[in-house]
């Protein structure tokens, strides 16, 4: 079950349709063996989140996802009490003639059945599991400090119930879009990897493995265009692999087997998401597709 | 590529690996000398990782180093260079870059503490110094002498800075709003389950992010020092201030300004900006900012403050386009122009004309008094 080499990891990931390169496979292998969280940075759409999903699928582990946002706090990440149900329970106790013993009543309130496990606690309870902490750079520094605590001990203390410790530390994958620099203390805890846009051959392989129904000629053309757009620069949001796939699928749905200017312009919405970018891509396509 | 080191060839091919850990540790020292923050535990993590993948595998060693010793794309770049130098040819050690040492000399303060002054004279001196301070507050910082700048630097510490606020989804206890079920329940429990008074909670507030973009091109060189002090002062007081310099390239300065002591922070900032008083490519650097940081979220909903005189040579259409884009992302875009508050100023430069339609506030920024007003504008944003 436990992978013994980076090559084996790469093979496992490939079975789920995720094509990794050597660096990524090695760092994933190290993260698993050293039981350290893996911090992934890189351009949007290069497969940071998808890696966590692939690891979970490849190792046959449940995936628990924590989406970070500005203002997220420990109760949204760890656990919360189901207050409405607790109040109902209290009323029920009373209606049943109930107990007048406060400690007894309180004890029955903070029972595990009223505990709402949020992602981090869920990952610890379900261990072994894969915990994906997505877009950690969106959360505030306070939340980062809290994560640090959980990631260094893999345990959580609930005052009313006691300490929950993971029997096996979960595989933790953190992704960041670099909207702000993460704290050194958190980075030190993690293994770091920067995911780049893939080389043409790898991107072609990715499209083939994710969308095998698309013709080889179309795949080649689509990849050539997106690679060209990235190299050319000047776009507000250069297409990621996710956009390449979207576009290829869109073209396929229209029955296209060979790229032409008309269908390409009609489906640009799958590739670029800004009006200004649309203009630029149309001009670039004009150049690329006109022999 | 010559891979001749014991740790790089296949085991046995280059003789027994002796002191392999020393070689690896030496590499971490070289990396530290090249400017990567390699802490002790990182170095240990590196050794553990190399032991896992096998020191005989050069490429795996390379990958392990990137994973355990680096924390940003800049680090990765340095790692690759040092790796090449260290494991490529073992006899040639990478030379440590000399760290720039900058000494700050304090020139004498004005003679407010001149010895031998009598009681009456002292009063006069204090009053003179006070009115002097007032004058200094309104003087154009670019025309000051070194001694006046030193005095002004101390005055930055008293600049009133308040954070702009935004409402948050998270609720806090308050006298009205929504029912706080958990607090109500706890209050009720204290009375043995009897219904107690109802507790409420409502939306809280949090400070809004502030992003400062400082133009450090030649035409702004007289303002570089006070602007950095202003940025440092804001970084000290407000949470989540991000600072960049715009010149011929974009430099992220937040880290350098993190030191508490303003002089140390300024020295660090000075060392990390490669293009002081260079040319301006305002449009391009703003585009770089939006591409790499702004659009992904740093400028989203933030108060973005650009300090620049808008001196753009050549075509200003890119500048206008980028400022418009930034304004769409930001909560509020403030443009601070050092010439705005001067007598007889007309916004006629092409760069300024191009951006004016897209900024929310266009304010002066040449003296301490104008900076205080700017702080008001930011706090109200």
Short mmCIF file of C-alpha atoms in Angstrom, two decimals, chain B residues 1-3 58 84 88:
data_model
loop_
_atom_site.label_atom_id
_atom_site.label_comp_id
_atom_site.label_asym_id
_atom_site.label_seq_id
_atom_site.Cartn_x
_atom_site.Cartn_y
_atom_site.Cartn_z
CA UNK B 1 27.52 18.74 -17.43
CA UNK B 2 30.26 17.15 -15.35
CA UNK B 3 28.89 15.10 -12.51
CA UNK B 58 21.79 13.26 -8.69
CA UNK B 84 25.09 23.60 -10.54
CA UNK B 88 28.76 20.35 -10.95
#
